[in-house]
Coordinates of C-alpha atoms and ligand atoms in Angstrom, one line a residue:
M1 CA -12.2 3.0 15.2
A2 CA -14.7 0.4 16.3
K3 CA -15.2 -2.2 13.6
A4 CA -18.9 -2.8 14.2
K5 CA -21.6 -3.4 16.7
P6 CA -20.7 -6.9 17.8
V7 CA -23.3 -9.6 17.7
K8 CA -21.6 -12.0 20.1
T9 CA -18.3 -12.0 21.9
T10 CA -16.0 -15.0 21.6
K11 CA -13.0 -15.3 24.0
A12 CA -10.2 -13.3 22.7
K13 CA -6.4 -13.1 23.2
T14 CA -5.0 -9.7 24.1
Y15 CA -2.0 -8.6 22.0
K16 CA 0.5 -6.0 23.3
N17 CA 2.5 -3.2 21.9
F18 CA 6.2 -3.8 21.2
I19 CA 8.5 -1.2 22.7
G20 CA 12.2 -1.4 23.4
G21 CA 12.2 -5.1 22.8
S22 CA 9.3 -5.9 25.3
W23 CA 5.6 -6.6 24.8
V24 CA 3.8 -4.0 26.8
N25 CA 0.3 -2.7 27.6
S26 CA -0.8 0.7 26.4
A27 CA -0.2 3.5 28.9
S28 CA -4.0 4.0 29.3
G29 CA -4.6 0.2 29.8
K30 CA -7.3 0.4 27.2
T31 CA -7.7 -2.1 24.4
F32 CA -10.0 -2.4 21.3
E33 CA -11.4 -5.4 19.5
N34 CA -10.5 -6.6 16.1
R35 CA -13.4 -8.5 14.4
N36 CA -13.7 -10.4 11.2
P37 CA -15.7 -8.3 8.7
A38 CA -17.1 -11.5 7.1
N39 CA -18.4 -12.7 10.4
L40 CA -18.7 -10.3 13.3
D41 CA -19.0 -13.1 15.9
D42 CA -15.4 -13.9 15.1
I43 CA -13.0 -11.9 17.1
I44 CA -9.3 -12.0 16.2
G45 CA -8.1 -10.4 19.4
K46 CA -7.9 -7.4 21.6
F47 CA -5.2 -4.8 20.8
Q48 CA -3.7 -1.9 22.7
D49 CA -5.4 1.4 22.3
S50 CA -2.3 3.6 22.2
N51 CA -2.0 7.3 22.8
E52 CA 0.7 10.0 23.0
A53 CA 2.4 8.4 26.0
D54 CA 2.9 5.1 24.1
V55 CA 4.2 7.0 21.1
K56 CA 6.8 8.8 23.3
A57 CA 8.0 5.6 24.8
A58 CA 8.3 4.0 21.4
V59 CA 10.1 6.9 19.8
K60 CA 12.5 7.0 22.8
A61 CA 13.3 3.4 22.4
A62 CA 13.9 3.8 18.6
R63 CA 16.1 6.9 19.2
G64 CA 18.1 5.0 21.8
A65 CA 18.7 2.0 19.5
F66 CA 19.8 4.2 16.5
P67 CA 23.5 4.6 17.1
A68 CA 24.3 0.9 17.5
W69 CA 22.0 -0.1 14.6
R70 CA 23.5 2.5 12.4
A71 CA 27.0 1.3 13.2
M72 CA 26.2 -2.4 12.5
P73 CA 27.4 -3.3 8.9
A74 CA 24.5 -3.5 6.5
P75 CA 25.3 -7.1 5.5
V76 CA 25.0 -8.1 9.2
R77 CA 21.7 -6.2 9.5
A78 CA 20.6 -8.1 6.4
E79 CA 21.2 -11.5 8.1
I80 CA 18.3 -10.7 10.5
L81 CA 16.1 -9.9 7.5
Y82 CA 17.0 -13.2 5.8
K83 CA 16.0 -15.1 9.0
A84 CA 12.7 -13.2 9.1
G85 CA 12.1 -14.0 5.5
E86 CA 12.6 -17.7 6.2
E87 CA 10.1 -17.6 9.1
L88 CA 7.6 -15.8 6.9
I89 CA 7.8 -18.6 4.4
K90 CA 7.3 -21.2 7.2
Q91 CA 4.3 -19.4 8.6
K92 CA 2.8 -18.2 5.3
E93 CA -0.3 -20.4 5.3
E94 CA -1.2 -19.6 9.0
I95 CA -0.6 -15.9 8.5
A96 CA -2.7 -15.9 5.4
K97 CA -5.6 -17.6 7.2
T98 CA -5.6 -15.2 10.1
M99 CA -5.2 -12.2 7.7
T100 CA -8.3 -13.4 5.8
R101 CA -10.2 -13.4 9.1
E102 CA -8.8 -10.1 10.0
M103 CA -9.6 -8.1 6.9
G104 CA -11.6 -10.4 4.6
K105 CA -9.9 -10.8 1.3
V106 CA -9.8 -14.3 -0.1
L107 CA -7.1 -16.7 0.9
K108 CA -5.3 -16.7 -2.4
E109 CA -4.9 -12.9 -2.1
T110 CA -3.8 -13.0 1.6
R111 CA -1.2 -15.7 0.5
G112 CA -0.1 -13.2 -2.1
D113 CA 0.1 -10.5 0.6
V114 CA 2.4 -12.6 2.7
Q115 CA 4.4 -13.6 -0.5
E116 CA 4.9 -9.9 -1.2
A117 CA 6.3 -9.4 2.3
I118 CA 8.7 -12.4 1.7
D119 CA 9.8 -10.9 -1.6
M120 CA 10.4 -7.5 -0.1
T121 CA 12.3 -8.9 2.9
Y122 CA 14.7 -10.9 0.7
F123 CA 15.0 -8.1 -1.9
M124 CA 15.9 -5.5 0.8
A125 CA 18.2 -8.0 2.6
G126 CA 20.0 -8.2 -0.7
E127 CA 20.5 -4.5 -0.6
G128 CA 22.5 -5.0 2.6
R129 CA 25.3 -6.2 0.3
R130 CA 24.6 -3.7 -2.5
M131 CA 23.3 -0.3 -1.5
H132 CA 25.4 1.2 -4.3
G133 CA 26.8 4.6 -4.3
A134 CA 28.9 5.8 -7.3
T135 CA 32.5 6.8 -7.8
M136 CA 33.1 9.7 -10.2
P137 CA 36.2 11.3 -11.6
S138 CA 37.4 14.6 -10.1
E139 CA 38.2 17.7 -12.0
L140 CA 41.4 17.9 -10.0
A141 CA 44.4 15.6 -10.1
N142 CA 44.9 13.1 -7.3
K143 CA 41.5 13.4 -5.9
F144 CA 38.8 10.8 -5.6
N145 CA 35.0 11.3 -5.5
M146 CA 32.2 9.1 -4.4
T147 CA 28.7 9.1 -3.0
I148 CA 27.5 7.1 0.0
R149 CA 24.1 6.6 1.6
Q150 CA 23.6 7.5 5.2
P151 CA 20.7 6.6 7.5
I152 CA 18.5 9.4 8.7
G153 CA 17.3 8.4 12.2
V154 CA 13.9 7.4 13.4
V155 CA 11.1 6.6 11.0
G156 CA 7.4 6.9 11.9
M157 CA 5.3 4.5 9.8
I158 CA 1.6 4.6 9.3
T159 CA 0.2 1.7 7.4
P160 CA -3.2 0.7 5.9
W161 CA -5.4 -2.3 6.3
N162 CA -5.8 -3.5 2.7
F163 CA -2.3 -5.0 2.4
P164 CA -1.8 -5.6 6.1
I165 CA 1.7 -7.3 6.0
A166 CA 2.9 -6.4 2.5
I167 CA 2.8 -2.6 2.9
P168 CA 4.4 -2.6 6.4
S169 CA 7.2 -4.7 4.8
W170 CA 7.6 -2.1 2.1
K171 CA 8.4 0.4 4.8
I172 CA 10.1 -1.6 7.5
M173 CA 12.6 -3.6 5.3
P174 CA 14.2 -0.7 3.4
A175 CA 14.1 1.6 6.5
L176 CA 16.0 -1.0 8.6
I177 CA 18.5 -2.1 5.9
C178 CA 19.5 1.5 5.5
G179 CA 20.3 1.7 9.2
N180 CA 17.3 3.6 10.6
T181 CA 15.2 2.6 13.5
A182 CA 11.4 2.7 13.5
V183 CA 8.0 3.0 15.1
I184 CA 5.1 1.5 13.2
K185 CA 1.5 2.3 14.0
S186 CA -0.7 -0.4 12.6
A187 CA -4.1 0.2 11.0
P188 CA -6.9 -0.1 13.5
D189 CA -8.6 -2.7 11.3
T190 CA -5.5 -4.9 10.9
P191 CA -3.3 -4.8 14.0
W192 CA -2.7 -8.6 14.1
S193 CA -0.8 -8.8 10.8
V194 CA 1.6 -6.1 11.9
W195 CA 1.9 -7.7 15.3
K196 CA 2.9 -10.9 13.5
L197 CA 5.5 -9.3 11.3
V198 CA 7.0 -7.6 14.3
E199 CA 7.1 -10.8 16.3
I200 CA 8.9 -12.5 13.4
L201 CA 11.5 -9.8 13.2
H202 CA 12.0 -9.9 16.9
N203 CA 12.5 -13.6 16.9
A204 CA 14.9 -13.3 14.0
G205 CA 17.2 -11.3 16.3
L206 CA 16.4 -7.7 15.8
P207 CA 18.1 -5.7 18.7
K208 CA 15.9 -4.0 21.2
G209 CA 14.4 -0.8 20.2
V210 CA 15.2 -1.1 16.5
L211 CA 11.6 -1.7 15.6
N212 CA 8.7 -0.7 17.8
M213 CA 5.0 -1.2 17.3
I214 CA 1.9 0.5 18.6
S215 CA -1.7 -0.2 17.7
G216 CA -4.5 2.4 17.8
G217 CA -6.3 5.1 16.0
G218 CA -5.1 7.9 13.7
P219 CA -5.8 11.0 15.9
E220 CA -4.8 9.3 19.1
A221 CA -1.6 7.5 18.1
G222 CA -0.9 8.4 14.5
Q223 CA -0.8 12.2 14.9
P224 CA 1.5 12.3 17.9
L225 CA 3.8 10.0 16.0
V226 CA 3.9 12.3 13.0
E227 CA 4.4 15.4 15.2
H228 CA 7.0 13.9 17.5
R229 CA 10.2 16.0 17.1
E230 CA 12.5 13.0 17.4
V231 CA 10.8 11.4 14.4
D232 CA 12.9 12.2 11.3
I233 CA 10.9 10.6 8.5
V234 CA 7.2 9.9 8.2
S235 CA 6.2 7.1 5.8
F236 CA 2.4 7.0 5.2
T237 CA 0.1 5.0 3.0
G238 CA -3.6 5.9 3.1
S239 CA -6.1 8.5 1.9
T240 CA -5.2 11.7 0.2
R241 CA -7.0 13.6 2.8
T242 CA -4.9 12.3 5.7
G243 CA -1.8 12.5 3.6
R244 CA -2.3 16.2 3.1
L245 CA -2.7 16.7 6.9
I246 CA 0.5 14.7 7.5
S247 CA 2.4 16.7 4.9
E248 CA 1.3 19.9 6.7
M249 CA 2.3 18.6 10.0
C250 CA 5.8 17.7 8.7
A251 CA 6.4 21.0 6.9
P252 CA 7.3 23.3 9.8
T253 CA 10.3 21.2 10.8
F254 CA 11.1 20.0 7.2
K255 CA 10.5 16.5 8.4
H256 CA 11.0 14.0 5.5
C257 CA 7.6 12.7 4.5
S258 CA 6.8 10.0 2.0
L259 CA 3.1 9.7 1.0
E260 CA 1.4 7.0 -0.9
M261 CA -2.3 7.9 -1.4
G262 CA -5.4 7.6 -3.5
G263 CA -6.0 6.5 -7.1
K264 CA -8.7 6.5 -9.8
N265 CA -7.0 3.9 -12.0
V266 CA -8.0 3.2 -15.5
I267 CA -8.0 0.4 -18.0
I268 CA -8.1 1.6 -21.7
V269 CA -9.6 -1.0 -24.1
M270 CA -8.9 -0.4 -27.7
D271 CA -10.9 -1.7 -30.7
D272 CA -8.1 -4.1 -31.6
A273 CA -7.9 -5.6 -28.1
D274 CA -8.5 -9.1 -27.1
V275 CA -11.7 -8.1 -25.4
E276 CA -12.2 -11.3 -23.3
L277 CA -8.6 -10.9 -22.0
A278 CA -9.4 -7.3 -21.1
V279 CA -12.6 -8.3 -19.3
E280 CA -10.7 -10.9 -17.3
G281 CA -8.2 -8.2 -16.3
A282 CA -11.0 -5.8 -15.5
I283 CA -12.7 -8.3 -13.2
W284 CA -9.5 -9.0 -11.3
A285 CA -8.5 -5.3 -11.0
A286 CA -11.9 -4.0 -10.1
F287 CA -13.1 -6.7 -7.7
G288 CA -10.0 -8.2 -6.3
T289 CA -9.7 -7.3 -2.6
S290 CA -13.3 -6.1 -3.1
G291 CA -11.9 -3.1 -5.0
Q292 CA -10.2 -2.0 -1.8
R293 CA -6.8 -1.4 -3.4
C294 CA -5.1 1.9 -4.3
T295 CA -4.4 0.3 -7.6
A296 CA -8.0 -1.0 -8.2
A297 CA -9.4 -0.3 -11.7
S298 CA -12.4 1.9 -11.2
R299 CA -12.6 3.3 -14.7
M300 CA -12.8 1.3 -17.9
V301 CA -12.3 3.5 -20.9
V302 CA -13.5 1.5 -23.8
H303 CA -13.4 2.2 -27.6
K304 CA -16.9 2.7 -29.0
K305 CA -16.5 -0.2 -31.4
V306 CA -16.0 -2.8 -28.7
I307 CA -17.9 -1.2 -25.8
K308 CA -21.0 -3.2 -26.3
D309 CA -19.2 -6.6 -26.2
F310 CA -16.9 -5.5 -23.4
T311 CA -19.7 -4.2 -21.2
Q312 CA -21.9 -7.2 -21.7
S313 CA -19.2 -9.6 -20.8
L314 CA -18.0 -7.5 -17.8
M315 CA -21.5 -7.5 -16.5
D316 CA -22.0 -11.3 -17.0
K317 CA -18.7 -12.1 -15.2
A318 CA -19.3 -9.6 -12.4
K319 CA -22.7 -11.2 -11.7
K320 CA -21.1 -14.6 -11.5
L321 CA -18.6 -13.6 -8.8
R322 CA -19.3 -15.5 -5.6
V323 CA -19.2 -13.2 -2.7
G324 CA -18.6 -14.5 0.8
N325 CA -16.2 -15.5 3.5
G326 CA -12.7 -15.4 2.1
L327 CA -11.7 -18.6 3.9
D328 CA -14.1 -20.6 1.7
S329 CA -12.3 -21.8 -1.4
K330 CA -15.5 -21.2 -3.4
T331 CA -15.5 -17.5 -2.7
D332 CA -14.2 -15.0 -5.3
M333 CA -14.7 -11.8 -3.4
G334 CA -14.8 -11.1 0.3
P335 CA -16.4 -8.4 2.5
I336 CA -15.8 -4.7 2.9
I337 CA -13.5 -3.8 5.7
N338 CA -15.9 -2.1 8.1
E339 CA -19.2 -0.5 8.5
P340 CA -18.3 3.2 7.8
Q341 CA -16.5 2.1 4.6
M342 CA -19.5 0.0 3.5
E343 CA -21.8 3.0 4.1
K344 CA -19.5 5.2 2.1
I345 CA -19.5 2.8 -0.9
L346 CA -23.3 2.5 -0.8
K347 CA -23.5 6.3 -0.8
Y348 CA -21.3 6.5 -3.9
I349 CA -23.6 3.9 -5.6
E350 CA -26.6 6.1 -4.8
I351 CA -24.8 9.1 -6.2
G352 CA -23.9 7.2 -9.4
H353 CA -27.6 6.4 -9.7
K354 CA -28.8 9.9 -9.1
E355 CA -26.3 11.4 -11.5
G356 CA -27.7 9.2 -14.3
A357 CA -25.2 6.4 -14.8
S358 CA -26.9 3.0 -15.5
M359 CA -26.2 0.4 -12.9
L360 CA -25.9 -3.0 -14.7
C361 CA -25.4 -5.2 -11.7
G362 CA -24.8 -5.2 -7.9
G363 CA -25.4 -1.9 -6.2
K364 CA -26.5 -3.2 -2.9
R365 CA -25.6 -4.7 0.4
L366 CA -26.0 -8.5 0.6
M367 CA -28.0 -9.7 3.5
G368 CA -28.6 -13.4 2.8
I369 CA -27.8 -16.1 5.3
K370 CA -24.1 -16.2 4.2
H371 CA -23.8 -12.4 4.4
K372 CA -25.9 -11.0 7.1
N373 CA -23.3 -11.2 9.8
G374 CA -20.7 -9.2 7.8
Y375 CA -20.3 -6.3 5.4
F376 CA -20.8 -7.5 1.9
I377 CA -21.6 -5.5 -1.3
A378 CA -22.3 -7.1 -4.6
P379 CA -19.9 -6.4 -7.4
T380 CA -21.2 -3.2 -9.1
V381 CA -20.8 -2.1 -12.7
F382 CA -22.0 1.3 -13.9
A383 CA -22.3 2.0 -17.7
G384 CA -22.8 5.2 -19.4
V385 CA -20.5 7.0 -17.1
T386 CA -19.4 10.5 -18.1
E387 CA -16.5 12.6 -17.0
D388 CA -18.6 15.1 -15.0
M389 CA -20.0 12.4 -12.7
T390 CA -18.8 12.0 -9.1
I391 CA -18.2 8.3 -9.6
F392 CA -15.9 9.1 -12.4
K393 CA -13.8 11.5 -10.3
E394 CA -13.7 10.3 -6.8
E395 CA -11.9 7.2 -5.3
I396 CA -14.6 4.8 -4.0
F397 CA -12.3 2.1 -2.6
G398 CA -14.9 -0.6 -3.1
P399 CA -16.3 -3.1 -5.6
V400 CA -17.6 -0.5 -8.0
T401 CA -16.4 0.2 -11.5
D402 CA -17.4 2.6 -14.3
V403 CA -17.5 2.0 -18.1
V404 CA -16.8 5.2 -20.1
Q405 CA -16.8 5.4 -23.9
C406 CA -14.0 6.8 -25.9
E407 CA -13.7 7.6 -29.6
D408 CA -10.1 6.7 -30.3
L409 CA -6.7 6.3 -28.7
E410 CA -6.2 10.1 -28.2
D411 CA -9.6 10.4 -26.6
G412 CA -8.9 7.4 -24.4
I413 CA -5.6 8.8 -23.2
R414 CA -7.3 12.2 -22.6
I415 CA -10.0 10.6 -20.5
A416 CA -7.5 8.5 -18.6
N417 CA -5.6 11.6 -17.7
N418 CA -8.7 13.5 -16.6
T419 CA -8.2 12.8 -12.9
I420 CA -6.5 14.4 -9.9
Y421 CA -4.7 11.1 -9.3
G422 CA -2.0 9.1 -11.1
L423 CA -1.2 5.7 -9.6
S424 CA -1.9 3.0 -12.1
A425 CA -3.2 2.6 -15.7
S426 CA -3.3 0.0 -18.3
I427 CA -4.1 -0.5 -22.0
Y428 CA -5.4 -3.5 -23.9
T429 CA -4.4 -3.4 -27.5
R430 CA -2.6 -5.5 -30.1
D431 CA -1.1 -2.5 -31.8
V432 CA 2.4 -1.8 -30.6
N433 CA 2.2 1.8 -31.6
S434 CA -0.9 2.4 -29.6
A435 CA 0.7 0.7 -26.6
F436 CA 3.8 2.8 -26.7
K437 CA 1.9 6.1 -27.2
A438 CA -0.3 5.3 -24.2
M439 CA 2.7 4.3 -22.1
R440 CA 4.3 7.6 -22.9
D441 CA 1.3 9.9 -22.5
V442 CA -0.7 8.5 -19.6
Y443 CA 0.7 10.3 -16.6
T444 CA 0.9 7.7 -13.8
G445 CA 3.5 6.0 -11.8
L446 CA 2.6 2.5 -12.9
F447 CA 1.6 1.4 -16.4
Y448 CA 0.6 -2.0 -17.7
I449 CA 0.2 -3.2 -21.3
N450 CA -2.3 -6.1 -21.8
A451 CA -2.5 -6.6 -18.1
P452 CA -4.7 -5.1 -15.4
T453 CA -3.8 -2.2 -13.1
I454 CA -2.8 -4.4 -10.2
G455 CA 0.1 -6.8 -9.8
A456 CA 3.2 -4.6 -9.0
E457 CA 6.4 -6.5 -8.2
V458 CA 8.6 -5.5 -5.3
H459 CA 11.8 -4.8 -7.2
L460 CA 10.2 -2.0 -9.3
P461 CA 9.4 1.4 -7.9
F462 CA 5.8 1.8 -6.7
G463 CA 3.9 5.1 -6.4
G464 CA 2.0 7.7 -8.3
T465 CA 1.8 11.2 -9.7
R466 CA -0.4 14.2 -8.8
N467 CA -2.5 13.7 -5.7
T468 CA -1.4 10.0 -5.4
G469 CA 2.0 10.9 -3.9
N470 CA 4.6 13.5 -3.2
G471 CA 7.2 12.4 -5.6
H472 CA 8.7 9.4 -3.7
R473 CA 8.6 5.8 -4.7
E474 CA 8.3 2.8 -2.5
A475 CA 9.7 -0.6 -3.4
G476 CA 12.6 -1.1 -5.8
Q477 CA 16.0 0.4 -5.1
Q478 CA 14.2 3.7 -5.3
A479 CA 12.7 3.0 -1.8
L480 CA 16.2 3.5 -0.4
D481 CA 16.0 7.2 -1.4
I482 CA 13.2 7.6 1.2
F483 CA 15.2 6.1 4.0
S484 CA 18.7 7.4 3.4
E485 CA 20.4 10.6 2.5
W486 CA 23.2 11.0 0.0
K487 CA 26.6 12.2 1.2
S488 CA 29.1 13.3 -1.5
V489 CA 32.6 12.5 -0.4
Y490 CA 35.8 14.1 -1.8
V491 CA 39.2 12.5 -1.0
D492 CA 42.2 14.6 -1.9
F493 CA 45.4 12.6 -1.9
S494 CA 47.6 15.2 -3.7
G495 CA 49.1 16.4 -0.4
K496 CA 48.5 20.0 -1.4
I497 CA 45.7 22.5 -1.4
Q498 CA 43.6 22.2 -4.5
K499 CA 40.8 24.6 -5.2
A500 CA 37.8 23.5 -7.3
Q501 CA 36.4 26.1 -9.8
I502 CA 39.3 28.5 -9.1
D503 CA 41.3 29.4 -12.2
N504 CA 44.8 29.2 -10.7
Ligands
UN1_1 C1 -2.5 -1.4 -3.4 O1 -3.0 -1.3 -4.5 O2 -3.1 -0.9 -2.4 O3 0.2 -4.1 -7.2 C2 -1.2 -2.1 -3.2 C3 -0.5 -4.8 -6.5 C4 0.1 -5.2 -5.1 C5 0.2 -4.0 -4.2 C6 -1.1 -3.1 -4.3 N1 1.4 -5.7 -5.3 O4 -1.5 -5.3 -6.8

């Protein structure tokens, strides 16, 4: 869980867990440090190193708060969300700056992260006055049928570091608007952003115990949260490996479990595409957030007729990206989140090399004066990548992308689908027929036409097929299906016994 071997220690504030409406220390009294991956001398704060005892206290608080929260009318619950949304708007710039210090991505992206949380908060607050069910005719006279949503109970949330406030909001806002209570465990690399969101919701008037927060590691705090018998739903975003373990832990008690996991996202570039537009999209999708997005484009599948131009331009533009501290307005790409992640990316680069792909640029850790105090990797482009290579198959989660040649549209679609994942895909083409064929036949949860693989909006469902997910969708009204259960209601106003399906 440690971020790095620190160089110096600056004075740091200690942040607490939030349980039952109070800010509290961890049961063990231990804390851990949260350092800036662009500058390891910069310490954001100390955070509680939570364990099972903290999980138990948090779940108990959430359970205790459930009956009253469930009974509160959804539009009244929504008022609290609206207030939180207003506060997020007020604090957007300050939150973005600290988030950049906390996890590295450039300021315009952390502003976007906060904006996404604002959008989600307002969108879900709106659901407080919608949350539609349906009314249906009955097969019997004088009988009325309808469906209503009901909250489930306590939600355990485990969130990642790459969208430190947006993704927690994807889980917290729909869970709360539906009438559930929750315990969120923040990612060890980004506890501040979650702390901030929780503080804002608390100040907006959330009743005690409705939302509880603990910080700490996966095995120490995440696992007891997933396994706690009073947790009814687990909502997780992170690696496919961890998601599989969580799914197994939830299975014995049929605990609901919503998983948002890895990707090996693809941009298909056809011979009739606006190649420069495709390159711009590729740069944004491959190197935005230093490639540390589940939706990052790590495979460029390019028609043989335009592959030369595309690759040349991609390489030229990747080389020009300015890598550095995300707070500097001249920086295009920030650092890698932590040392183990950086090592993992460098390992994949080495494997790409060994397996025979040609590295056109990047491929190494940056160690100059601007970089030596953080974890920076130069934007890396591999050409000549084939489908048998490890870098074609596995999620790297870093600033590394592959260029793969295709023969035609059918071949491009086939290569795009040759993956165990299915989060996001895109096609650049000017031919409407090609666009629609690819849209239909590429098996992913997100699909873009003439746009990169990133940029999902909060009112559309977000999630993926195959090993990316387990069938759920976050965001959009579809997120409500994770955090509520349907009840079918039959009202008989005939005053006599009526029997469905029985002949007389
Ligand atoms: C992620 O890729 O990890 O679609 C989340 C986007 C963002 C969310 C991405 N709205 O780019």
